[in-house]
Short mmCIF file of C-alpha atoms and ligand atoms in Angstrom, two decimals:
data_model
loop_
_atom_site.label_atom_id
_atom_site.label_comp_id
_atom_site.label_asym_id
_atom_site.label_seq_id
_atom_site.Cartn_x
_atom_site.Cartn_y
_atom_site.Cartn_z
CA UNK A 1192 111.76 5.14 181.66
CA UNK A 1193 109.60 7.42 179.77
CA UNK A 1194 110.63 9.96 176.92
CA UNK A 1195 107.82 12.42 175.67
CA UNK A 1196 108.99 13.05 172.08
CA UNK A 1197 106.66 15.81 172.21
CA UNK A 1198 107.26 17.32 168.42
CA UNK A 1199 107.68 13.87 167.27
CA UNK A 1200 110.72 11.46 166.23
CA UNK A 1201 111.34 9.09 163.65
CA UNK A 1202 109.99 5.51 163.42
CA UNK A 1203 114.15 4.50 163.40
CA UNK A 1204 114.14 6.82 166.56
CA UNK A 1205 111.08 4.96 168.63
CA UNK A 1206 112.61 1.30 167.75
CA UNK A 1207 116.05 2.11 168.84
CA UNK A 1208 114.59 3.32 172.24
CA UNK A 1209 112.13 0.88 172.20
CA UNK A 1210 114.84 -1.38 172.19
CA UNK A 1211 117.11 -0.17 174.61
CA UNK A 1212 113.77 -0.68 177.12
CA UNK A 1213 112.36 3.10 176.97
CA UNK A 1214 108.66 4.00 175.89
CA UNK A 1215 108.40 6.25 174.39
CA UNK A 1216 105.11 8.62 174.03
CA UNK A 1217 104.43 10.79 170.49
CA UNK A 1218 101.33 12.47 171.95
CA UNK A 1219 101.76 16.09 171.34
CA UNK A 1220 101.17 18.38 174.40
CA UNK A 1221 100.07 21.92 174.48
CA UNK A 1222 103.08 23.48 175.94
CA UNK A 1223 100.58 25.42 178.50
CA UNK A 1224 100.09 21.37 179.93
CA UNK A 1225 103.66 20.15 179.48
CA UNK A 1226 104.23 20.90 183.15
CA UNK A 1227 101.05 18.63 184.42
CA UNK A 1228 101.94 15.69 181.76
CA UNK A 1229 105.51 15.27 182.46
CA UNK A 1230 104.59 15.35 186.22
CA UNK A 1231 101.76 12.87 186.06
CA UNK A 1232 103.47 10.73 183.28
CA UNK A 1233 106.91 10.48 185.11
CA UNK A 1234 108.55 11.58 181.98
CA UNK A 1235 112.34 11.15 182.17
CA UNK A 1236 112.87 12.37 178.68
CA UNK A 1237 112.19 15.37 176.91
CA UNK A 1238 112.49 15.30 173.30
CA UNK A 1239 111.98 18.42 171.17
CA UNK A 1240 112.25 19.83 167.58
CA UNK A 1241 111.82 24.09 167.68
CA UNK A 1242 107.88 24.49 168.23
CA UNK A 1243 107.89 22.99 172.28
CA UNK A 1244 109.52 25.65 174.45
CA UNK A 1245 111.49 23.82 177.42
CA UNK A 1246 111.84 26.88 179.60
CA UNK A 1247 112.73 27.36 183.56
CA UNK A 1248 108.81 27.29 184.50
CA UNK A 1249 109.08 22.96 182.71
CA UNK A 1250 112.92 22.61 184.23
CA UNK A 1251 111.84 23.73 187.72
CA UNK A 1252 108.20 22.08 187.72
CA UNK A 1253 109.22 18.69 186.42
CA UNK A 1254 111.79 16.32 188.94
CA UNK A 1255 111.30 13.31 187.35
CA UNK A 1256 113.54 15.54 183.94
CA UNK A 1257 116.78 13.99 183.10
CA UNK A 1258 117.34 14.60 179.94
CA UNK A 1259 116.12 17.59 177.42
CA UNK A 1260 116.79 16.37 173.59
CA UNK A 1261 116.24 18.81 170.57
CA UNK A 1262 116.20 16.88 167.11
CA UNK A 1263 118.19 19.36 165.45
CA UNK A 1264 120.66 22.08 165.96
CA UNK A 1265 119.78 25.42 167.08
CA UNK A 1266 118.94 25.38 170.63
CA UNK A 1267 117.13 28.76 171.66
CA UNK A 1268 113.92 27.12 172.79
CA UNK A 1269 115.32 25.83 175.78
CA UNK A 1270 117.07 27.56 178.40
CA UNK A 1271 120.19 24.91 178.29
CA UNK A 1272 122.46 26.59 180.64
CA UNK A 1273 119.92 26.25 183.27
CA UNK A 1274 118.97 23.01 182.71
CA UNK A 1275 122.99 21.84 182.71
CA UNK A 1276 123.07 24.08 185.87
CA UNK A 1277 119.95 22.19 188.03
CA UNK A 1278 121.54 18.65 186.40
CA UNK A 1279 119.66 17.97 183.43
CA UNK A 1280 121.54 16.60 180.38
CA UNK A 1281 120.89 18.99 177.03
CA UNK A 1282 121.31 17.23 173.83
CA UNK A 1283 121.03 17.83 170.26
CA UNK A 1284 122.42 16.53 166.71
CA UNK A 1285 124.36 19.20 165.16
CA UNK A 1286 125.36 17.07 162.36
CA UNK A 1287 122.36 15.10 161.34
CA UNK A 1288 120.40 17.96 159.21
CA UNK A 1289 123.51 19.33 157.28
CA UNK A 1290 123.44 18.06 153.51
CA UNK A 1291 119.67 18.73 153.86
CA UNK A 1292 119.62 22.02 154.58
CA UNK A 1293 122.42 22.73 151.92
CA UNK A 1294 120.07 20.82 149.43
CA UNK A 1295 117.46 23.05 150.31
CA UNK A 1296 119.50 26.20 149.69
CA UNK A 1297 120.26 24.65 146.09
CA UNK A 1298 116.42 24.29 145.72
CA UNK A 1299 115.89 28.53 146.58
CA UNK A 1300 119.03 29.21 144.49
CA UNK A 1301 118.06 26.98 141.22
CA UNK A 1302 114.41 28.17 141.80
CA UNK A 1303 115.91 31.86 142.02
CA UNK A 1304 118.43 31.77 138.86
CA UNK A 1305 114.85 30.58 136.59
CA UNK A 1306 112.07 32.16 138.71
CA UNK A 1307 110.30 28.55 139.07
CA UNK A 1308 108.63 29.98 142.38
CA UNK A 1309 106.80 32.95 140.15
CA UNK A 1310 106.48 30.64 137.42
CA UNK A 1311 104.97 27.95 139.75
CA UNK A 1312 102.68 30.60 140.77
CA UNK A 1313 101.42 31.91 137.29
CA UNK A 1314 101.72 28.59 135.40
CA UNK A 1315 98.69 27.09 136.65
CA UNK A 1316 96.49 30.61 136.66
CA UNK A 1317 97.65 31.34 132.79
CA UNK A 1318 99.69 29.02 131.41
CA UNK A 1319 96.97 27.95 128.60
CA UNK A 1320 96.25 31.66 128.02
CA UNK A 1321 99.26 33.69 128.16
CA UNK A 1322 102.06 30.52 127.55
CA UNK A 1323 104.62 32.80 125.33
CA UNK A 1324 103.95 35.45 127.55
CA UNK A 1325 105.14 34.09 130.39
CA UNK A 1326 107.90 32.11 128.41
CA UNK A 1327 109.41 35.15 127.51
CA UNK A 1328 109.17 36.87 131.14
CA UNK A 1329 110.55 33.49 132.73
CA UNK A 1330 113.46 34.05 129.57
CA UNK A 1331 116.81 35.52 131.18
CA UNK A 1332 117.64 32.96 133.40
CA UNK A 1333 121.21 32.42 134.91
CA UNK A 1334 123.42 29.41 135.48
CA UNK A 1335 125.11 28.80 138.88
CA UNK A 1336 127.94 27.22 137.45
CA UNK A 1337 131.10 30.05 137.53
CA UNK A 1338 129.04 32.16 139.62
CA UNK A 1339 130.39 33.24 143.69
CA UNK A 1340 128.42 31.79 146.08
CA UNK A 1341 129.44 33.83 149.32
CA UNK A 1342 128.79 31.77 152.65
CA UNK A 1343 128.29 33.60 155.86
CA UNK A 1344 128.93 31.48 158.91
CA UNK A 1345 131.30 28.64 158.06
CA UNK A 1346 130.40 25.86 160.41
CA UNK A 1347 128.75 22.88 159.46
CA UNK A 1348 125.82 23.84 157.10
CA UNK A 1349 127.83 25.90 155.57
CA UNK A 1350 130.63 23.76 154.77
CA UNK A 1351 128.21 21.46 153.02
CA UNK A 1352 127.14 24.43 150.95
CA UNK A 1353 130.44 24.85 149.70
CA UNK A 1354 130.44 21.31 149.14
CA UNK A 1355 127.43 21.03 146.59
CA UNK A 1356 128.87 24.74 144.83
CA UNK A 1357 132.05 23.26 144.36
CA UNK A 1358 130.30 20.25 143.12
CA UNK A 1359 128.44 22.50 140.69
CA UNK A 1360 131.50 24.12 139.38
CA UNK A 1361 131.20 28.01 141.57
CA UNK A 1362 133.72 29.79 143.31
CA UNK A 1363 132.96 29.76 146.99
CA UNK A 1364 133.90 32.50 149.64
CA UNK A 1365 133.35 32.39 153.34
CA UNK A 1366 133.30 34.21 156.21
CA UNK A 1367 133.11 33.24 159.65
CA UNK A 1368 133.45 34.92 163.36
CA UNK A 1369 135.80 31.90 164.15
CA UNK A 1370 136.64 29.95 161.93
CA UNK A 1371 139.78 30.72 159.65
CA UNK A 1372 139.83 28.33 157.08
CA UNK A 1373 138.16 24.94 156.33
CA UNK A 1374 139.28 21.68 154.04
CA UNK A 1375 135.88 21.20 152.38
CA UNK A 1376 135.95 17.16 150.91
CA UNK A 1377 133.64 16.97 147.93
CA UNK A 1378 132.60 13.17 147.60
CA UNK A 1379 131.63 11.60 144.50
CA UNK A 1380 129.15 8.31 144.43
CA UNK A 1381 132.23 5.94 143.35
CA UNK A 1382 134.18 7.15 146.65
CA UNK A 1383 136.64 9.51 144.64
CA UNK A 1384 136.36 13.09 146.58
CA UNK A 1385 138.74 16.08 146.41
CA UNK A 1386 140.05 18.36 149.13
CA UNK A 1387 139.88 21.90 148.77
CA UNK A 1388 140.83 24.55 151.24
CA UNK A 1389 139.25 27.57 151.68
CA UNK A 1390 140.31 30.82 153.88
CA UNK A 1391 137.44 32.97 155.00
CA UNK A 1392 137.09 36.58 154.32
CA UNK A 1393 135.93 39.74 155.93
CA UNK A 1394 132.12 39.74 155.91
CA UNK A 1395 132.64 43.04 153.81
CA UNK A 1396 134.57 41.19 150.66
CA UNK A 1397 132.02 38.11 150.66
CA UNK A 1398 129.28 40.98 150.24
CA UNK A 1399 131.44 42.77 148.10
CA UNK A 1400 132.08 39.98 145.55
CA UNK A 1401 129.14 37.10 145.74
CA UNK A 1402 126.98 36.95 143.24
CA UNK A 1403 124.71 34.99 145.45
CA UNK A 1404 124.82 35.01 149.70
CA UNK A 1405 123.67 32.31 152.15
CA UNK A 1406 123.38 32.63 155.51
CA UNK A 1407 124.28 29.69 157.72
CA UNK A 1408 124.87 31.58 161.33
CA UNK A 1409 123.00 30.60 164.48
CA UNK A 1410 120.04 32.97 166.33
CA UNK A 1411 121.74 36.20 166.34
CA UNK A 1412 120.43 39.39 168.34
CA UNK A 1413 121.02 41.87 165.61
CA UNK A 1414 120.50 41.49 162.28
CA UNK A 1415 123.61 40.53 160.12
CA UNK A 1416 122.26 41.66 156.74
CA UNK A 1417 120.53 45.02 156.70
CA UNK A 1418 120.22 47.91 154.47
CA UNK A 1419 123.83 48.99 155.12
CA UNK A 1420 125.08 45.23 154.05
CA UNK A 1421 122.61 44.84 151.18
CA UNK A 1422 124.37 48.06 149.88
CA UNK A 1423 127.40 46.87 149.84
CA UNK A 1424 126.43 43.56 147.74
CA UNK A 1425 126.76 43.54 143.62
CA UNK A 1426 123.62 44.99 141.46
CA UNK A 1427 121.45 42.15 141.18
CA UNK A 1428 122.77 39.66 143.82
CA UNK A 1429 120.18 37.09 145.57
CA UNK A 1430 120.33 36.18 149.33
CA UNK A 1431 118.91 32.40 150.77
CA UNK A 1432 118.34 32.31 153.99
CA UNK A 1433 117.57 28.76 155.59
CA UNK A 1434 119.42 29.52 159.13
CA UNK A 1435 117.41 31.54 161.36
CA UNK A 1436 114.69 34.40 161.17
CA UNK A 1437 116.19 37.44 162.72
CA UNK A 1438 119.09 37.49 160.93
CA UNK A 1439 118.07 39.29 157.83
CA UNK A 1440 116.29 42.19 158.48
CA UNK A 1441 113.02 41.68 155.86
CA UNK A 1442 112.09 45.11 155.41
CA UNK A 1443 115.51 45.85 154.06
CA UNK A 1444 115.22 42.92 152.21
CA UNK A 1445 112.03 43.64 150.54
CA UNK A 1446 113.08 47.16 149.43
CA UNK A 1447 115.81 46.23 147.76
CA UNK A 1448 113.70 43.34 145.68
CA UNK A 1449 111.63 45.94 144.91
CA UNK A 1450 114.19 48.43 144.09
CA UNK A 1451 115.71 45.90 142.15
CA UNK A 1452 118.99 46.00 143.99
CA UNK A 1453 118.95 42.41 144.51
CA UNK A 1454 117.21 39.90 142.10
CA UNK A 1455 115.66 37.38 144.18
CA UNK A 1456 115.81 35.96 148.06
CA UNK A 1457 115.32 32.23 148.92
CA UNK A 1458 113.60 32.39 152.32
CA UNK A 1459 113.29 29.03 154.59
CA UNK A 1460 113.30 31.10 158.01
CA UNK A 1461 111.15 34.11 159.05
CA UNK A 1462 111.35 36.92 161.69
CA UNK A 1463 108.04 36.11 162.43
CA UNK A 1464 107.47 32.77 162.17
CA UNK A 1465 104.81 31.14 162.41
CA UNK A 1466 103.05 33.96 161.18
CA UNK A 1467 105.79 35.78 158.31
CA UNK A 1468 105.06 39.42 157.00
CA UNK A 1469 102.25 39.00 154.29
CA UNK A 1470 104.95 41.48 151.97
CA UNK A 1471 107.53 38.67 152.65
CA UNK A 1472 105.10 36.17 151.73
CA UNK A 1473 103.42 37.73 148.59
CA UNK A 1474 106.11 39.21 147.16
CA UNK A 1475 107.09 37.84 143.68
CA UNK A 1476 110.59 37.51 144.05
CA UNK A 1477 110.96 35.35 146.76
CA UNK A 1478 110.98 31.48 146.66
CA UNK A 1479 109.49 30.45 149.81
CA UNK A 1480 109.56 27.37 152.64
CA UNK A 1481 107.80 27.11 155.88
CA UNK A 1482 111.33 26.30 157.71
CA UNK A 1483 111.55 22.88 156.45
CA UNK A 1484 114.98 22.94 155.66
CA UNK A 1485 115.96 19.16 158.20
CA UNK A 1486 112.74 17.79 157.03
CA UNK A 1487 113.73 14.96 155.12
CA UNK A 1488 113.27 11.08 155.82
CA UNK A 1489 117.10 10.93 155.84
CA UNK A 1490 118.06 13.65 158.05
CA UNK A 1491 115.39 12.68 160.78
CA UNK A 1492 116.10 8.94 160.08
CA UNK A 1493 119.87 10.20 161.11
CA UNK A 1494 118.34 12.75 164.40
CA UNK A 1495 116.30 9.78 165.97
CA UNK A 1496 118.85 7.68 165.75
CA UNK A 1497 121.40 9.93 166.97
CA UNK A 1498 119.08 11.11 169.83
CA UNK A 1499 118.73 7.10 170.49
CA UNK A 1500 122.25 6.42 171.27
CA UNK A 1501 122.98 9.60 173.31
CA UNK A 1502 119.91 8.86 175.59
CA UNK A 1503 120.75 5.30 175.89
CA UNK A 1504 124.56 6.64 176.64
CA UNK A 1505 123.81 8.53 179.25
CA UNK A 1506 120.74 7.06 181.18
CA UNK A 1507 122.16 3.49 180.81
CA UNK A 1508 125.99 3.33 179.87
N1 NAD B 1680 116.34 25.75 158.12
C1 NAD B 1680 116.40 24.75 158.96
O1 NAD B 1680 115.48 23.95 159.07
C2 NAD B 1680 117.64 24.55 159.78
C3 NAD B 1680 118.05 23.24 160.09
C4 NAD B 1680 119.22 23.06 160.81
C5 NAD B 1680 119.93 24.17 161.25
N2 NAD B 1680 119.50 25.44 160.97
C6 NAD B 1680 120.25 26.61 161.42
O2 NAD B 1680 121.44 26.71 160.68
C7 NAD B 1680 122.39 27.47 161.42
C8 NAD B 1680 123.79 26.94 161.26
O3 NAD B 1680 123.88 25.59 161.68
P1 NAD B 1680 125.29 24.82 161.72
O4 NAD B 1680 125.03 23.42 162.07
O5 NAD B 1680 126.06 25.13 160.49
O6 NAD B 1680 125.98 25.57 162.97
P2 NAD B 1680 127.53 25.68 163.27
O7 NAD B 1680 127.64 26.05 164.71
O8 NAD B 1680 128.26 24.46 162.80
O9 NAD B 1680 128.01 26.91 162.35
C9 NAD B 1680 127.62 28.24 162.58
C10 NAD B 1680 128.82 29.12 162.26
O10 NAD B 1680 128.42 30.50 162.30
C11 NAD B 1680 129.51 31.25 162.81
N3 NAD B 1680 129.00 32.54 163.29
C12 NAD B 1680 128.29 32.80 164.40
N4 NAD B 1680 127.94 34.10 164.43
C13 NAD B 1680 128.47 34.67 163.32
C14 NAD B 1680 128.46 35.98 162.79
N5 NAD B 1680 127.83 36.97 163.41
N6 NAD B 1680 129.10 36.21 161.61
C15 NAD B 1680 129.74 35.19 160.96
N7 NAD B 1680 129.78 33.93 161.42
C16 NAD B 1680 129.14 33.67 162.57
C17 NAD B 1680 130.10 30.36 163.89
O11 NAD B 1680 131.45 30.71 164.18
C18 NAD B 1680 129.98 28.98 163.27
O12 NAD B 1680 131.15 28.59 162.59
C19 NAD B 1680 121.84 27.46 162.85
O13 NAD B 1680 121.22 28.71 163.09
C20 NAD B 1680 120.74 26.47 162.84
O14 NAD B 1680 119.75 26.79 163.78
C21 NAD B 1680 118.37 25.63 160.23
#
């Protein structure tokens, strides 16, 4: 059998199919040709990260589909109800990306708290001309540690967030649409961890009392933080958002940079991605990623191996 891992898949991914007996092709193919490949190819499986689309034109065109796989969590590029409804099997690994992306929101919020994304940017232009300068505009830093990181959406990524604040020594305050409370276990390296429960919190409070907000929801249809939300948040808070674009509304956001109402956003996910707002993208006070926030060796190590065993489950167990 034949899986097209058509936005590629780890090299622990390909040998675990490899070995169960699939092959497995990494060609990348323009989604307007998807249809013709899979057809001529035979392709059982589907593989995807979030740039191939796996719509009802590929579900209804392509017979020899079994199984669609996204690498990852959020599943809005493919039409998955759909798919389960003609027969298909949709899979993805919800768990595999998790302490990544709550590294990366660490790596906005550090670079936020001592403006290493301006300073990154100015360093190399004047740093042998203008060095005290700049050392005394880079100069009122903050520390995370006793600050209140405020979580919105309380699932998985953002459990691990609270992990690595606790870790840190913040306060951490959630809210969630379903989720009451949580026992978030932070692990130490010589196996030692403690248990700490936390109750979420009307969306209002958490923007009421963070010093610092992080989004961890899935694809919404309205945005969650606006102007009316960033209002309600402290003088000088920062936002991160590594969840999905859409969510924050980025004019909003950039007004209140400007205005100074917030201090600084962290920004892994765009409304318009691939192509974000030039303002979003040029404005000083924003520490920016192109949505790389599962793209480390670990977590895709852990998604094509996960991906393995569920194909292997259900086209061979
Ligand atoms: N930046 C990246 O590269 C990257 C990588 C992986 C995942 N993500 C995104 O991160 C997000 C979260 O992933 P997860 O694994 O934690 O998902 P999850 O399903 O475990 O958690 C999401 C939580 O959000 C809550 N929620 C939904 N709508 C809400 C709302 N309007 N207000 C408050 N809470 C709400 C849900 O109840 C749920 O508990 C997803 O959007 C996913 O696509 C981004």
């Amino acid at each position: 059998m034949k899986i097209l891992a058509n936005d590629g898949i780890s090299q622990s991914g390909i040998d675990a199919l490899t070995n169960d007996g699939f092959e497995v092709i990494t060609t990348k193919v323009a989604q307007e040709q998807l249809i013709n490949y899979i057809n001529e190819h035979q392709i059982t499986g589907l593989l995807v990260r979030s740039a191939t689309k796996v719509r009802k034109d590929i579900i209804d065109a392509c017979e020899s589909l079994k199984i669609i796989g996204r690498g990852g969590v959020g599943m809005d590029n493919i039409d998955v109800q759909y798919a389960r409804d003609k027969g298909l099997h949709v899979i993805n690994t919800p768990a595999a990306s998790s302490s990544s992306v709550a590294e990366l929101v660490f790596g906005h919020l550090f670079s936020g708290v001592r403006f290493l994304h301006d300073s990154n940017r100015n360093m190399p232009l004047e740093g042998d001309s203008r060095f005290k300068e700049l050392k005394k505009s880079y100069a009122k830093g903050v520390e995370l540690r006793g600050k209140t990181l405020g979580i919105i959406g309380f699932g998985r990524i953002g459990q691990a967030t609270a992990k690595m604040a606790l870790g840190l020594g913040m306060n951490v305050i959630a809210t969630d649409k379903f989720i009451d409370k949580a026992t978030v276990s932070v692990d130490f390296f010589n196996g030692q961890s403690i248990a700490i429960e936390i109750e979420t919190e009307a969306m209002e409070s958490v923007l009421k009392n963070a010093d610092f907000i992080t989004l961890h929801v899935p694809a919404q249809k309205e945005y969650i933080i606006g102007k009316k939300e960033i209002e309600l948040m402290k003088q000088g808070a920062a936002i991160v958002n590594a969840s999905r674009g859409g969510t924050i509304d980025e004019v909003a956001l950039i007004d209140a940079l400007e205005s100074k109402k917030l201090s600084f956003a962290g920004l892994d996910v765009f409304e318009n991605e691939p192509t974000p707002a030039i303002k979003v993208l040029m404005n000083p006070y924003v520490s920016l990623t192109p949505h790389i926030g599962a793209a480390t060796n670990e977590a895709q190590d852990r998604i094509g191996l996960e991906l393995a065993s569920q194909i292997n489950t259900l086209l061979k167990g």
